[in-house]
CSV table of C-alpha atoms in Angstrom, one decimal:
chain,number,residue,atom,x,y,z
V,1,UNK,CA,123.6,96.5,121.4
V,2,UNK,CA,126.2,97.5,118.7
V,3,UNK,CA,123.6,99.1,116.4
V,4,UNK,CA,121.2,101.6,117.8
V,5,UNK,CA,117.4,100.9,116.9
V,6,UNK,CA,116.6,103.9,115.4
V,7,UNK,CA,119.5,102.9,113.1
V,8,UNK,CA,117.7,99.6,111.9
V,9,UNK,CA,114.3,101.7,112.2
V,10,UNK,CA,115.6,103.7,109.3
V,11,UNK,CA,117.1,100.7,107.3
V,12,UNK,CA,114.1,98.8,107.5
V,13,UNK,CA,111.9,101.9,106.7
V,14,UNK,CA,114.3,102.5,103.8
V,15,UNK,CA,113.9,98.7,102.4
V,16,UNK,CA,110.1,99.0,102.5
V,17,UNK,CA,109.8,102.4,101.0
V,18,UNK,CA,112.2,101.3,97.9
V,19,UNK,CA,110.7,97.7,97.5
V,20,UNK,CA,106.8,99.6,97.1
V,21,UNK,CA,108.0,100.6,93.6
V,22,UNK,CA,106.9,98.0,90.8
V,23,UNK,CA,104.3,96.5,93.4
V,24,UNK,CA,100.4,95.9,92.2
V,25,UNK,CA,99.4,97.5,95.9
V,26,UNK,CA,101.6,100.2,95.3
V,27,UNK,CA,100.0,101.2,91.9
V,28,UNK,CA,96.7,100.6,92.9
V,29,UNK,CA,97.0,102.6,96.0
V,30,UNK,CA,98.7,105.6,93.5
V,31,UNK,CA,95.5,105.0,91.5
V,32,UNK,CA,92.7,106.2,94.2
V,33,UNK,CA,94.7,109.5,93.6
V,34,UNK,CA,94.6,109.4,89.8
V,35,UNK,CA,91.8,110.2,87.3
V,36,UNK,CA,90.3,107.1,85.4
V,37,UNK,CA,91.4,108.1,82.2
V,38,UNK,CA,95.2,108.2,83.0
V,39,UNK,CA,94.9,104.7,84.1
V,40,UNK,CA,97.8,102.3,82.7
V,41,UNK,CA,96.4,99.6,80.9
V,42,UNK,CA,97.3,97.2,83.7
V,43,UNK,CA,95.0,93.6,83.8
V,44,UNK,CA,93.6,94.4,87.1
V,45,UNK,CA,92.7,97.9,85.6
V,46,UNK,CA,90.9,96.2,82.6
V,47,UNK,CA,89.6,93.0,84.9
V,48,UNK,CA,87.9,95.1,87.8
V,49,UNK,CA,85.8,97.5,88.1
V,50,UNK,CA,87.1,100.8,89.8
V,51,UNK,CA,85.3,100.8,92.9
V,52,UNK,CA,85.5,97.1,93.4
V,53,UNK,CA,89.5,98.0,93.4
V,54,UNK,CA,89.5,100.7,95.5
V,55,UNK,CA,87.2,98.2,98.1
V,56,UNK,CA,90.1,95.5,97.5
V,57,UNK,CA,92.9,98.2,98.3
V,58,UNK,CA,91.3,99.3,101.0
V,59,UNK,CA,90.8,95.8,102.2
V,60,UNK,CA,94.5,95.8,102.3
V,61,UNK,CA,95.1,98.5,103.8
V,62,UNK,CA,93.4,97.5,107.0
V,63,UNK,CA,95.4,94.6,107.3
V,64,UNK,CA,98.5,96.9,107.3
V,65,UNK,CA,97.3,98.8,109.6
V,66,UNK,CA,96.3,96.2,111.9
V,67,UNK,CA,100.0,94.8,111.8
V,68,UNK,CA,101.0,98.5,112.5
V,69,UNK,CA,98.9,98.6,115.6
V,70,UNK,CA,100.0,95.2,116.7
V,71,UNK,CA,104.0,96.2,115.8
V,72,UNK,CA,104.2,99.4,117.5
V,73,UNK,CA,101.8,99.8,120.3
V,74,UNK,CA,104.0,100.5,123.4
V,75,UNK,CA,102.9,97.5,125.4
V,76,UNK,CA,104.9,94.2,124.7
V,77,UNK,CA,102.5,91.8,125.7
V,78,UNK,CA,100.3,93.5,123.1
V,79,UNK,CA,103.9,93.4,120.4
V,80,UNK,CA,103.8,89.6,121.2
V,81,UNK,CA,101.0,88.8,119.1
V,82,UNK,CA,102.5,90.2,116.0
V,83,UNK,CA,102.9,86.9,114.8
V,84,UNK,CA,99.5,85.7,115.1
V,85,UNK,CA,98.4,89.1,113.6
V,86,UNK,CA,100.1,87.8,110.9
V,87,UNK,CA,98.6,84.5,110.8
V,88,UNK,CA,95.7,86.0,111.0
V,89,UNK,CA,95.5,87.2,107.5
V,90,UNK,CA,95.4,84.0,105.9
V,91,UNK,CA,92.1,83.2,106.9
V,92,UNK,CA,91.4,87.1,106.4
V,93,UNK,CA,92.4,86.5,102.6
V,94,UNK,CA,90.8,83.1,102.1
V,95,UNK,CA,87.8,82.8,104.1
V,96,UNK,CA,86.2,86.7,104.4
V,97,UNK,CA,88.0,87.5,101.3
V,98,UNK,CA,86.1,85.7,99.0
V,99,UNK,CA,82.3,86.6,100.8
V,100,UNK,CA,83.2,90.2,99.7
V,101,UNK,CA,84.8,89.7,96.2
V,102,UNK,CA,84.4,87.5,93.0
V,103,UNK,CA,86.7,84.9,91.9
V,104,UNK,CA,87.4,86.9,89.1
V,105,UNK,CA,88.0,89.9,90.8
V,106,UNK,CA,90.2,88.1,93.4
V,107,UNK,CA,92.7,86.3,90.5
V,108,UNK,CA,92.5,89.8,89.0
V,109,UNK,CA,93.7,91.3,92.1
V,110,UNK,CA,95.5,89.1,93.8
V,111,UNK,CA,99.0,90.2,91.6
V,112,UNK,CA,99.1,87.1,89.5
V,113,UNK,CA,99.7,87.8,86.4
């Protein structure tokens, strides 16, 4: 009760923001707003094609926004099943993942380099 919650709201939201830089979701997500010909020559850039990206962003996307949801809807019953929200996206990314994209396109995209 020392430390008010906005407080640690604003430290986490700071950690998050700062640790985006550098990150393969970051610069793909940066790259739905970009025209194709300033593209960096990045793998996944030269691996994937540019809709097949954009899908796989916006695959990722959802799943952030389902934690969202899950993290801070007002009920706490509701906030209880964070952690299997979480859980939840392993089979998300190994099962349904693959029935929508390649192998290739997966290792491509999957930040591995």
């Amino acid at each position: 009760n020392l430390i008010p919650t906005p407080v640690l709201y604003g430290v986490f939201l700071w950690m998050s923001i700062t640790s985006l830089e550098g990150s393969q979701f970051w610069e793909r997500l940066l790259l739905i707003f970009t025209e194709q010909r300033q593209y960096p020559p990045a793998h996944f850039v030269r691996r994937v094609r540019q809709r097949r990206m954009h899908l796989f962003t916006l695959y990722q996307i959802v799943g952030v926004l389902v934690l969202c949801a899950f993290g801070f809807v007002p009920v706490d019953y509701l906030q209880m099943l964070l952690p299997l929200a979480i859980i939840l996206l392993l089979p998300a990314r190994y099962l349904v993942a693959p029935l929508i994209f390649s192998k290739e396109e997966l290792s491509a995209l999957d930040g591995h380099e």
